Every structure is written in structure tokens, then in C-alpha cells.
């Protein structure tokens, strides 16, 4: 069976996952993802992602074997056209960090008006390998860096689904920006 997120479900390792549009990152984006993906609680996130460089947002299924993370890079500005260049730089860093891991599927796709650049690689672990897909996009002038990871045994099915999920990302209107603009407009009258 060919997985198509538009069917409202996906099948991974003979298990059906219903998908729905969810608000993510404190409601600033929406994205189609499995129904059971929820924001990981802080205690579990600290265990799974020790260290200060833990992602800002971690979404996972109940068994926490599949994770989708999002982090906003606070330093510097980026525009939509610079996303692919940022991906290329980080792709080279990953290549140096994991020289035995082959970079796969390095490309840029469209999600509405947004460029989303990504690449994939397998990371060797003590008990096997982990499939990783890192993705990048501009979000409100900042670089959004995301990652998807799962067991190498689930790679074949997820590898086809994750780009489909990424193409459903949409920015939501930021009411704070609107209020600021209203204030500026009122002052200029």
C-alpha cells in the first residue's frame, strides 16, 4: 500500500495511524501529523534529549520511538531564499560529524510560499541505527530547524511520509504583530 497523507491515515509497519492537522509550536504553525503525536512532557524530553541544546518542541507518539522536533534559531535573520544555503552548511557539518553516514535525499520542496530544505542520514548507535531527516525553513524571519527520527526498521515507510507532512506546514497569523502594526498606524495618524 502506497502511503498518501491526503487519505487521512498512513500505515507504518502494518500499523495504521490516523493523521490530522495540528497546531504546533505554541500555535504559530499547523501541520498534518499522526493523531497520537503530542508535545513530549518536559521530564521525558530531558531524559531523551539530555543537554542544553535540546529542541524547543518535541512531538512524539505514545511509545516515543518516533520523534518530530522543532527549534527556532534566535540569532540572526533569514529569508525564504536563504533556507537552502543554511541546509547546505548544516549538511556539511553533519557529514563531518558522522563521516560513516551517507547523506540522502538532499532537496528543497514547497509548502505554500515557503521553501523547506531537508536531507536524511542514518546515525549508528550502540543498538543499531537511527533514521534522521533534518529540515529547515524561514519562520517569522528566523531559521526553523527541525528533525524527524525513527528506528531504521521504520525508515522505509516514514521516508515517504515525512516530506508529505512537511508540505502541509502553514504559518498562522500572529495576533501580536497585528496589534503592533495597529499601534504604529494609530500613532502615525
CSV table of N, CA and C in Angstrom, one decimal, residues 37-38 40 44 48-49 57-61 63-70 130-133 135 147-151 154 158 162:
chain,number,residue,atom,x,y,z
A,37,UNK,N,0.5,11.9,17.9
A,37,UNK,CA,1.6,12.7,18.2
A,37,UNK,C,1.2,13.9,19.1
A,38,UNK,N,1.9,14.0,20.3
A,38,UNK,CA,1.7,15.0,21.2
A,38,UNK,C,3.0,15.7,21.6
A,40,UNK,N,5.9,16.3,23.8
A,40,UNK,CA,6.5,15.5,24.8
A,40,UNK,C,6.7,16.3,26.2
A,44,UNK,N,10.3,13.8,30.3
A,44,UNK,CA,10.7,12.8,29.4
A,44,UNK,C,11.7,13.4,28.3
A,48,UNK,N,15.3,12.0,27.2
A,48,UNK,CA,15.6,11.6,25.8
A,48,UNK,C,16.6,12.5,25.1
A,49,UNK,N,16.6,13.8,25.5
A,49,UNK,CA,17.4,14.8,24.9
A,49,UNK,C,18.2,15.5,26.0
A,57,UNK,N,10.7,22.2,20.8
A,57,UNK,CA,9.4,21.5,20.8
A,57,UNK,C,9.7,20.1,20.3
A,58,UNK,N,9.2,19.1,21.0
A,58,UNK,CA,9.4,17.7,20.6
A,58,UNK,C,8.0,17.0,20.6
A,59,UNK,N,7.6,16.5,19.4
A,59,UNK,CA,6.3,15.8,19.3
A,59,UNK,C,6.7,14.3,19.1
A,60,UNK,N,5.8,13.5,19.7
A,60,UNK,CA,6.1,12.0,19.6
A,60,UNK,C,4.8,11.3,19.8
A,61,UNK,N,4.9,10.0,19.3
A,61,UNK,CA,3.8,9.1,19.6
A,61,UNK,C,3.9,8.6,21.0
A,63,UNK,N,4.7,5.7,22.2
A,63,UNK,CA,5.8,4.9,22.6
A,63,UNK,C,7.2,5.6,22.5
A,64,UNK,N,7.1,6.9,22.0
A,64,UNK,CA,8.3,7.8,21.9
A,64,UNK,C,9.4,7.3,21.0
A,65,UNK,N,9.1,6.3,20.2
A,65,UNK,CA,10.2,5.8,19.3
A,65,UNK,C,10.3,6.6,18.0
A,66,UNK,N,9.3,7.4,17.7
A,66,UNK,CA,9.3,8.3,16.5
A,66,UNK,C,9.1,9.7,17.1
A,67,UNK,N,10.1,10.6,16.7
A,67,UNK,CA,10.1,12.0,17.2
A,67,UNK,C,10.2,13.0,16.1
A,68,UNK,N,9.5,14.1,16.3
A,68,UNK,CA,9.5,15.2,15.4
A,68,UNK,C,9.8,16.5,16.2
A,69,UNK,N,10.9,17.1,15.9
A,69,UNK,CA,11.3,18.3,16.7
A,69,UNK,C,11.4,19.5,15.9
A,70,UNK,N,11.3,20.7,16.7
A,70,UNK,CA,11.4,22.0,16.1
A,70,UNK,C,12.2,22.9,17.0
A,130,UNK,N,19.7,4.8,13.6
A,130,UNK,CA,18.5,5.7,13.7
A,130,UNK,C,18.4,6.5,12.4
A,131,UNK,N,17.2,6.5,11.8
A,131,UNK,CA,17.0,7.3,10.6
A,131,UNK,C,16.7,8.7,11.0
A,132,UNK,N,17.4,9.7,10.4
A,132,UNK,CA,17.2,11.1,10.7
A,132,UNK,C,16.9,11.9,9.5
A,133,UNK,N,15.9,12.8,9.5
A,133,UNK,CA,15.6,13.7,8.5
A,133,UNK,C,15.7,15.1,9.1
A,135,UNK,N,15.3,19.2,8.6
A,135,UNK,CA,14.7,20.2,7.7
A,135,UNK,C,14.8,21.6,8.2
A,147,UNK,N,13.8,18.2,13.0
A,147,UNK,CA,14.3,16.9,12.8
A,147,UNK,C,13.2,15.9,13.0
A,148,UNK,N,13.3,14.8,12.2
A,148,UNK,CA,12.4,13.7,12.4
A,148,UNK,C,13.4,12.5,12.6
A,149,UNK,N,13.1,11.6,13.6
A,149,UNK,CA,13.9,10.4,13.7
A,149,UNK,C,13.0,9.2,14.1
A,150,UNK,N,13.5,8.1,13.7
A,150,UNK,CA,12.8,6.8,14.0
A,150,UNK,C,13.8,5.7,13.8
A,151,UNK,N,13.4,4.5,14.3
A,151,UNK,CA,14.3,3.3,14.1
A,151,UNK,C,14.5,3.1,12.6
A,154,UNK,N,11.8,1.3,10.7
A,154,UNK,CA,10.6,2.0,10.3
A,154,UNK,C,10.9,3.0,9.1
A,158,UNK,N,8.3,5.7,6.8
A,158,UNK,CA,8.4,7.1,7.2
A,158,UNK,C,9.1,8.0,6.1
A,162,UNK,N,7.2,11.6,5.6
A,162,UNK,CA,7.7,12.9,6.2
A,162,UNK,C,7.7,14.1,5.2
